[in-house]
mmCIF file with all atom_site columns, C-alpha atoms in Angstrom:
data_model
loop_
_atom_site.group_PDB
_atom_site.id
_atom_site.type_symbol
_atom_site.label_atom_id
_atom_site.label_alt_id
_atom_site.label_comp_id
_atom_site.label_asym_id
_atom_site.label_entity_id
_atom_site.label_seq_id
_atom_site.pdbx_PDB_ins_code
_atom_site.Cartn_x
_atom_site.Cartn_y
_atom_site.Cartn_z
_atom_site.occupancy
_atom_site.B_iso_or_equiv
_atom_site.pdbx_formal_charge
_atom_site.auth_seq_id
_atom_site.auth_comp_id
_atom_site.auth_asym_id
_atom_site.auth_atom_id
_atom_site.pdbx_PDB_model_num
ATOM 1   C CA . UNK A 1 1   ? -146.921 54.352 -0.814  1.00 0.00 ? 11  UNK A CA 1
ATOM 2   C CA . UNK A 1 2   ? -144.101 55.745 1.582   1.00 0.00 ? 12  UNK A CA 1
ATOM 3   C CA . UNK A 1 3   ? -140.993 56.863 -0.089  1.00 0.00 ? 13  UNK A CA 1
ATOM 4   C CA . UNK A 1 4   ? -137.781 57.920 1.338   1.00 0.00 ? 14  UNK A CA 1
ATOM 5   C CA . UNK A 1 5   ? -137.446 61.806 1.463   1.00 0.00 ? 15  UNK A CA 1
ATOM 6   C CA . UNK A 1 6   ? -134.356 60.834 -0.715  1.00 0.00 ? 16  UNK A CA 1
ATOM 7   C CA . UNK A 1 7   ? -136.559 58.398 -3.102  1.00 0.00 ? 17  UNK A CA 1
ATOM 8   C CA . UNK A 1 8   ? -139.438 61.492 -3.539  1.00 0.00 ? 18  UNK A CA 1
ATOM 9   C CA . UNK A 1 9   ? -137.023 63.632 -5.199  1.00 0.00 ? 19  UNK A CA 1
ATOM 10  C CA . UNK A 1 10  ? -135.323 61.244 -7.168  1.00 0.00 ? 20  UNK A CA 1
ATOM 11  C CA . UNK A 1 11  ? -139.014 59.750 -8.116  1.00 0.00 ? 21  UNK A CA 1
ATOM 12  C CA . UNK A 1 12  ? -140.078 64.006 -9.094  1.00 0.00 ? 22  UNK A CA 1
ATOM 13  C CA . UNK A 1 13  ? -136.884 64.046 -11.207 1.00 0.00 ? 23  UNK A CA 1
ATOM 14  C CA . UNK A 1 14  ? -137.519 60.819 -12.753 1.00 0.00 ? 24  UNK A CA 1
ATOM 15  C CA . UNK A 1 15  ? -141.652 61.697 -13.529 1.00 0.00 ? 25  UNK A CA 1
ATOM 16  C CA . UNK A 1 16  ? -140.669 65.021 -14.742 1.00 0.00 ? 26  UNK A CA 1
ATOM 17  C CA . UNK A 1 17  ? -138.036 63.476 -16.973 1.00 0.00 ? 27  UNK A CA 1
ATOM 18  C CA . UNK A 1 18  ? -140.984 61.088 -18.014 1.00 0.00 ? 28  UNK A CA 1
ATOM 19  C CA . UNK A 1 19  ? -143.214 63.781 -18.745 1.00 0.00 ? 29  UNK A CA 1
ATOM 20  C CA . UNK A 1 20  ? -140.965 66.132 -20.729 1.00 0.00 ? 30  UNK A CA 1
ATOM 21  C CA . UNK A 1 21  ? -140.244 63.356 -22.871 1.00 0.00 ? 31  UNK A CA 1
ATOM 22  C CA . UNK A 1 22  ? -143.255 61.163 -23.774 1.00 0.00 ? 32  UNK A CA 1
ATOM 23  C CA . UNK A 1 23  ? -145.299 64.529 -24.394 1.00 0.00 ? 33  UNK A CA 1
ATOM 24  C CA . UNK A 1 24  ? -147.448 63.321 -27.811 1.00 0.00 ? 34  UNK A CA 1
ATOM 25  C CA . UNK A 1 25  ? -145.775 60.372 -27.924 1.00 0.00 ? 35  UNK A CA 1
ATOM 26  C CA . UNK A 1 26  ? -148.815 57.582 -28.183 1.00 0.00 ? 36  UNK A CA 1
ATOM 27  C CA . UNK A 1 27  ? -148.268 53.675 -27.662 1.00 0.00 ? 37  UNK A CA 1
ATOM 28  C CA . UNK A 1 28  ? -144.807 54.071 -25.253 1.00 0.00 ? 38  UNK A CA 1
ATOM 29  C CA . UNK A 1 29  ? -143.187 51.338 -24.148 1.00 0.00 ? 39  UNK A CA 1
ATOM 30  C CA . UNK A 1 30  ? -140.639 52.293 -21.022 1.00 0.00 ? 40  UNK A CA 1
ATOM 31  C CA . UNK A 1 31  ? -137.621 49.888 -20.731 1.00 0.00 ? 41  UNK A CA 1
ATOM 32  C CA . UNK A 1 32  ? -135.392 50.184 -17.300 1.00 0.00 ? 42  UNK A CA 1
ATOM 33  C CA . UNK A 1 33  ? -132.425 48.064 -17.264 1.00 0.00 ? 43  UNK A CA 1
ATOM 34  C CA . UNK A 1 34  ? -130.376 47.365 -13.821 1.00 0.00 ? 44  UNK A CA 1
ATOM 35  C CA . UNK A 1 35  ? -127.088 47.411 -13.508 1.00 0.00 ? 45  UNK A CA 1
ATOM 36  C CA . UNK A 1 36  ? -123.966 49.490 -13.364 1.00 0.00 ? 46  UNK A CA 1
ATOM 37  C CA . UNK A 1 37  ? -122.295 52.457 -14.384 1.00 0.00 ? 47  UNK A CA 1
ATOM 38  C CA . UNK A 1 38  ? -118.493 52.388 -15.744 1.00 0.00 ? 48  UNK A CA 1
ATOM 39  C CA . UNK A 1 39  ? -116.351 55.400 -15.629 1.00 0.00 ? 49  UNK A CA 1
ATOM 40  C CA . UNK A 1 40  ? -114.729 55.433 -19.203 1.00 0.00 ? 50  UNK A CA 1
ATOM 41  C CA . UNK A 1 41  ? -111.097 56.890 -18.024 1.00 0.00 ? 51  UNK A CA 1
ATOM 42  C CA . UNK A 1 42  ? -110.821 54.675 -15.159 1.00 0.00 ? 52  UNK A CA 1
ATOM 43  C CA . UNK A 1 43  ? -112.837 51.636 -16.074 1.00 0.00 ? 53  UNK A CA 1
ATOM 44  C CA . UNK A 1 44  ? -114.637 50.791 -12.821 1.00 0.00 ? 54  UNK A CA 1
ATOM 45  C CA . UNK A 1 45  ? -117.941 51.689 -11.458 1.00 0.00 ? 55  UNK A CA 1
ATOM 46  C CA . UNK A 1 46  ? -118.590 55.431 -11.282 1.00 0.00 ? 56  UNK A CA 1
ATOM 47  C CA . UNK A 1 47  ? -117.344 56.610 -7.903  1.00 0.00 ? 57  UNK A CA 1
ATOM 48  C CA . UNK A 1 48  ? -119.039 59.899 -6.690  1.00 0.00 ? 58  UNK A CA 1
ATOM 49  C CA . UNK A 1 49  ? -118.735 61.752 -3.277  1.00 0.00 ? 59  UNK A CA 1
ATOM 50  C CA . UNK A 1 50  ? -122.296 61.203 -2.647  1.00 0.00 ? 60  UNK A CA 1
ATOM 51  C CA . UNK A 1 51  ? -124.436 58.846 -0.151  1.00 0.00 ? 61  UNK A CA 1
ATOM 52  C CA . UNK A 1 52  ? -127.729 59.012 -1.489  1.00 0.00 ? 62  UNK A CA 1
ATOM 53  C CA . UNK A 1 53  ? -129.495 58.130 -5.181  1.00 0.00 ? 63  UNK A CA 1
ATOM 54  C CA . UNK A 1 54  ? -128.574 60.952 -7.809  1.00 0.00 ? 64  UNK A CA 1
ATOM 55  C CA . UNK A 1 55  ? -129.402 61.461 -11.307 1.00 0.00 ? 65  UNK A CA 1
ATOM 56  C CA . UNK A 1 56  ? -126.468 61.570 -13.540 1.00 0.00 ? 66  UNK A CA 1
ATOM 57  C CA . UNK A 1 57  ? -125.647 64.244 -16.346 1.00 0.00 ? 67  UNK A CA 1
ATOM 58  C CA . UNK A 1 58  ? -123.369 64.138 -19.018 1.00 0.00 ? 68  UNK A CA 1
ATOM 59  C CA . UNK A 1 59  ? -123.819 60.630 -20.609 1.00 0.00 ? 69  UNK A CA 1
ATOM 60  C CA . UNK A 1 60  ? -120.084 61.273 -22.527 1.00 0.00 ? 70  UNK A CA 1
ATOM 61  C CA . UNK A 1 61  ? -117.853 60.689 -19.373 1.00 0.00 ? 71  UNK A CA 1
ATOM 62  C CA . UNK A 1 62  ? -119.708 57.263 -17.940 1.00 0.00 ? 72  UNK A CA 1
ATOM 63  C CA . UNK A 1 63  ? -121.277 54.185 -19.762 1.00 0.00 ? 73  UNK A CA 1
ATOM 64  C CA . UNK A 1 64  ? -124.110 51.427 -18.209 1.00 0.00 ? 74  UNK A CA 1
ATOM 65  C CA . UNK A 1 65  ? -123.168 47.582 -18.068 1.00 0.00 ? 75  UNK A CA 1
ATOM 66  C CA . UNK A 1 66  ? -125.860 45.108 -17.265 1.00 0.00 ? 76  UNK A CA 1
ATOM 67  C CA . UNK A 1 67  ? -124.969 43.237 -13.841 1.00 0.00 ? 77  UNK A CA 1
ATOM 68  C CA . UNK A 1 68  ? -127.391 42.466 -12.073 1.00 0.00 ? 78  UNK A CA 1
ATOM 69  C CA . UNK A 1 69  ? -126.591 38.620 -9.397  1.00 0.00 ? 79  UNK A CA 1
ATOM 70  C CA . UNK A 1 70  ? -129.296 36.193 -9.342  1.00 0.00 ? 80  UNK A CA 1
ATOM 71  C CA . UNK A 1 71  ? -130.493 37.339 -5.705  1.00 0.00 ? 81  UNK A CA 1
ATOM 72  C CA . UNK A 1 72  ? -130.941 41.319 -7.023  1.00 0.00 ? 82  UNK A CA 1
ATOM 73  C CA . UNK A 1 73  ? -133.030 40.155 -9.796  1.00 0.00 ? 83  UNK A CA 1
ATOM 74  C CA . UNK A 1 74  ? -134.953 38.051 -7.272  1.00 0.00 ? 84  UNK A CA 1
ATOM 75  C CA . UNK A 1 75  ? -135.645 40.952 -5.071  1.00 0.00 ? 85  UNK A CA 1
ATOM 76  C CA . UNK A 1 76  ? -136.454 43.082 -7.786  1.00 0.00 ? 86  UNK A CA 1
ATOM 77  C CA . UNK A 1 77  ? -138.874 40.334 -9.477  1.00 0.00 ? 87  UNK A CA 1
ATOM 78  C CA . UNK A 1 78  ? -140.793 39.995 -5.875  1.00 0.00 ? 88  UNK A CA 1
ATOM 79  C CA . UNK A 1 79  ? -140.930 43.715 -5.088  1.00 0.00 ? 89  UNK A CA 1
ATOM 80  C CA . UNK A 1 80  ? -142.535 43.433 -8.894  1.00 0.00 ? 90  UNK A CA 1
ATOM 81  C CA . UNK A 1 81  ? -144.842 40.744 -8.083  1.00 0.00 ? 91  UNK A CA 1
ATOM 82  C CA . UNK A 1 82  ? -146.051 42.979 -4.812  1.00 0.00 ? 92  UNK A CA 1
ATOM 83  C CA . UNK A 1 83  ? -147.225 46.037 -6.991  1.00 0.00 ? 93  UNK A CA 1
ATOM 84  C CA . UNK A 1 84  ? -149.150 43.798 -9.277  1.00 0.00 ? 94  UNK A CA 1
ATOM 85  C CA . UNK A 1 85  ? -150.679 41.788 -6.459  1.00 0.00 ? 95  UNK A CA 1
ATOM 86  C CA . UNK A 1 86  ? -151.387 45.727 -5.039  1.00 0.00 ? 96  UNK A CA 1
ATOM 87  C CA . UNK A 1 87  ? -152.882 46.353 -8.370  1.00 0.00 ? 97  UNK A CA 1
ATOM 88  C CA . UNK A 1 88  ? -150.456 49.506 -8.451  1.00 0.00 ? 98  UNK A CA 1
ATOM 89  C CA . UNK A 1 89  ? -149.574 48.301 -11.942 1.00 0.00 ? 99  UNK A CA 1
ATOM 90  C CA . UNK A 1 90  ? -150.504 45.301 -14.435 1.00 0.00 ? 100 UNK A CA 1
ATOM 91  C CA . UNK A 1 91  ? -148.121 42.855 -15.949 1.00 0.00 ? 101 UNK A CA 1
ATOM 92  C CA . UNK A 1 92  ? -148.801 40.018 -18.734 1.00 0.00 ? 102 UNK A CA 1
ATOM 93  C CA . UNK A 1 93  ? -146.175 37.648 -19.370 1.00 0.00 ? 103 UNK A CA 1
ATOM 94  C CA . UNK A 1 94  ? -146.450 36.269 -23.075 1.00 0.00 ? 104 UNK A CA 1
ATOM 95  C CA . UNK A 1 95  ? -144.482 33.906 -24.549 1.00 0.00 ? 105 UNK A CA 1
ATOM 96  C CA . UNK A 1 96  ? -143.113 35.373 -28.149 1.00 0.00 ? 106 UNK A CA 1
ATOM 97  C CA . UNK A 1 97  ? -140.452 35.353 -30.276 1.00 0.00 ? 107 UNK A CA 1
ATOM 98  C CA . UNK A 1 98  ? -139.036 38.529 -30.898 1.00 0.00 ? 108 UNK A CA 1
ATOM 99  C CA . UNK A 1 99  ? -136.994 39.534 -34.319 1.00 0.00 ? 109 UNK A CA 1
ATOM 100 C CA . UNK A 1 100 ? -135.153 42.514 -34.328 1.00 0.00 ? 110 UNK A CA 1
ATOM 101 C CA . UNK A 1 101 ? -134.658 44.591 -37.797 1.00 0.00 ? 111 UNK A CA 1
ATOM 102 C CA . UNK A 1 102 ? -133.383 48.138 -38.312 1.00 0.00 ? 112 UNK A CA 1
ATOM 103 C CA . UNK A 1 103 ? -134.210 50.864 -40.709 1.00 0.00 ? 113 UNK A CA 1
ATOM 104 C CA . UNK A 1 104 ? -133.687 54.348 -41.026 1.00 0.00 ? 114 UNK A CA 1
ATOM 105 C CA . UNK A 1 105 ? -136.842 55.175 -38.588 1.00 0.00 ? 115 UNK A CA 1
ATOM 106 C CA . UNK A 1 106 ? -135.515 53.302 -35.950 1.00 0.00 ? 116 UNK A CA 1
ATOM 107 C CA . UNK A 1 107 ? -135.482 49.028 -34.653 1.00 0.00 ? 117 UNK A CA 1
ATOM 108 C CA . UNK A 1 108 ? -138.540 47.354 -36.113 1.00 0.00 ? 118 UNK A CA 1
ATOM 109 C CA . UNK A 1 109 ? -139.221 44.118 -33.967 1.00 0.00 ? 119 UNK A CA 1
ATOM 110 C CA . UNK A 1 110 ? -141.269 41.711 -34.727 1.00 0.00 ? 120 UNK A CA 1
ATOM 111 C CA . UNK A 1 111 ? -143.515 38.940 -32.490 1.00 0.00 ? 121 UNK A CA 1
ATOM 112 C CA . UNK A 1 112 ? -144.383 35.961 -33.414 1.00 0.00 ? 122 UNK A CA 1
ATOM 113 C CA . UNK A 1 113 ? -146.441 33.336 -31.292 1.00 0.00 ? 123 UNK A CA 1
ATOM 114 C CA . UNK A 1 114 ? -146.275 29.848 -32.546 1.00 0.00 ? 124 UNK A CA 1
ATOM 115 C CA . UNK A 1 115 ? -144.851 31.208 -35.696 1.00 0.00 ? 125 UNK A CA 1
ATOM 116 C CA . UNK A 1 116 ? -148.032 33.388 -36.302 1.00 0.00 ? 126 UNK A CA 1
ATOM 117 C CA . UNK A 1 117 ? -147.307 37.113 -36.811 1.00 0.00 ? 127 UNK A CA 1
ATOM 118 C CA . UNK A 1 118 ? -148.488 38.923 -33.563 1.00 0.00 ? 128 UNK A CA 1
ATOM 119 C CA . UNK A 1 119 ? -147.402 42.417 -33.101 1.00 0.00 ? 129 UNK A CA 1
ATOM 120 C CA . UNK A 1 120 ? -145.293 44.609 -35.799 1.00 0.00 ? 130 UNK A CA 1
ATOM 121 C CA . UNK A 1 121 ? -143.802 47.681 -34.430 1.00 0.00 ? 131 UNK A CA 1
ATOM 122 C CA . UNK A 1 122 ? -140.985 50.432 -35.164 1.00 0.00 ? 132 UNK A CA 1
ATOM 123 C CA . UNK A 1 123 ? -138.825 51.162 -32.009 1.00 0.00 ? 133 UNK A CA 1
ATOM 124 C CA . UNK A 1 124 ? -137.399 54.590 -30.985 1.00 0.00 ? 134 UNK A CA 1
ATOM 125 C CA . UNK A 1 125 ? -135.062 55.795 -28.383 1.00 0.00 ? 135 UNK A CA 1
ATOM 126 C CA . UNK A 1 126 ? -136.344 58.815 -27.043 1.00 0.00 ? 136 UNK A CA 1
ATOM 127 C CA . UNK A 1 127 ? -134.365 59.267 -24.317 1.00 0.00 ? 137 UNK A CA 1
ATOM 128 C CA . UNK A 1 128 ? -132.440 57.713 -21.497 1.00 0.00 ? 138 UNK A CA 1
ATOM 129 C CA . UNK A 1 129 ? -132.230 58.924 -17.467 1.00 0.00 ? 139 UNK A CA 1
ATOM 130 C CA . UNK A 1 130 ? -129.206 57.834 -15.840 1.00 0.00 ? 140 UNK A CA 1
ATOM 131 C CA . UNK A 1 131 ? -130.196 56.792 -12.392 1.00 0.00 ? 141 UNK A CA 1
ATOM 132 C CA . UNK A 1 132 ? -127.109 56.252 -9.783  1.00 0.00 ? 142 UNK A CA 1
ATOM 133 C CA . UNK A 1 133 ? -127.923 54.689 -6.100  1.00 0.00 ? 143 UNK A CA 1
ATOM 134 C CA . UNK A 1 134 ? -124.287 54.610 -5.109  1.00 0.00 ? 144 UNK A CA 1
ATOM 135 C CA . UNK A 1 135 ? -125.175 52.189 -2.117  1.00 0.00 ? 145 UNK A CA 1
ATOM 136 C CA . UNK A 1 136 ? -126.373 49.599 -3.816  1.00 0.00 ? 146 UNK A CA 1
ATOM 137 C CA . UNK A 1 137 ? -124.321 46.318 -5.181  1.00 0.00 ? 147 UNK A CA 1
#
């Protein structure tokens, strides 16, 4: 794949985040969420002097809001769909039920498929990367 000279750091800074973090850590499930980032004093999206995609620091001065239109998650679905049809990664789409418990370890969440038990299995945060591509919608 081609990146961006722009995209290759942002893509070492996001692997090395990766790998710092999941070190030992067996069975990981990586959740990315699209949308925005609020600034907390002035309650609209974070404004920066920047024109390229940055990784934000300091989680206590910003906070994320899902937004994402219909026609970004389309474009994000088919670039998706490419990298599987590449065979650059694997996808299986399985229709569950999910139940969502918490405990002192963490969020337990539950499957079920046609009310049969599937999967069982305590959730932890580990960590989150803030990623910020100020020209995007």
């Amino acid at each position: 794949m081609n990146f961006s000279p722009q995209l290759d750091e942002l893509l070492v800074k996001t692997l090395d985040f990766i790998d710092i973090n999941i070190h030992g850590i067996e069975n990981l499930e990586i959740e990315a969420k699209l949308g925005v980032f609020i600034d907390n004093v002035t309650n609209e999206r974070v404004s920066l002097p920047i024109s390229s995609e940055c990784v934000l620091y300091g989680h206590d001065w910003f906070h994320f809001e899902s937004n994402v239109s219909v026609g970004q998650y389309k474009r994000f679905n088919e670039a998706f769909n490419a990298l599987v049809a590449d065979k650059i990664c694997s996808y299986e789409h399985v229709k569950t039920t999910d139940l969502f418990y918490n405990n002192a370890d963490g969020k337990i969440r539950v499957s079920k498929q046609n009310d049969k038990v599937i999967q069982c299995i305590v959730k932890k945060k580990v960590a989150n990367i803030a990623l910020h591509f100020p020209n995007q919608p």
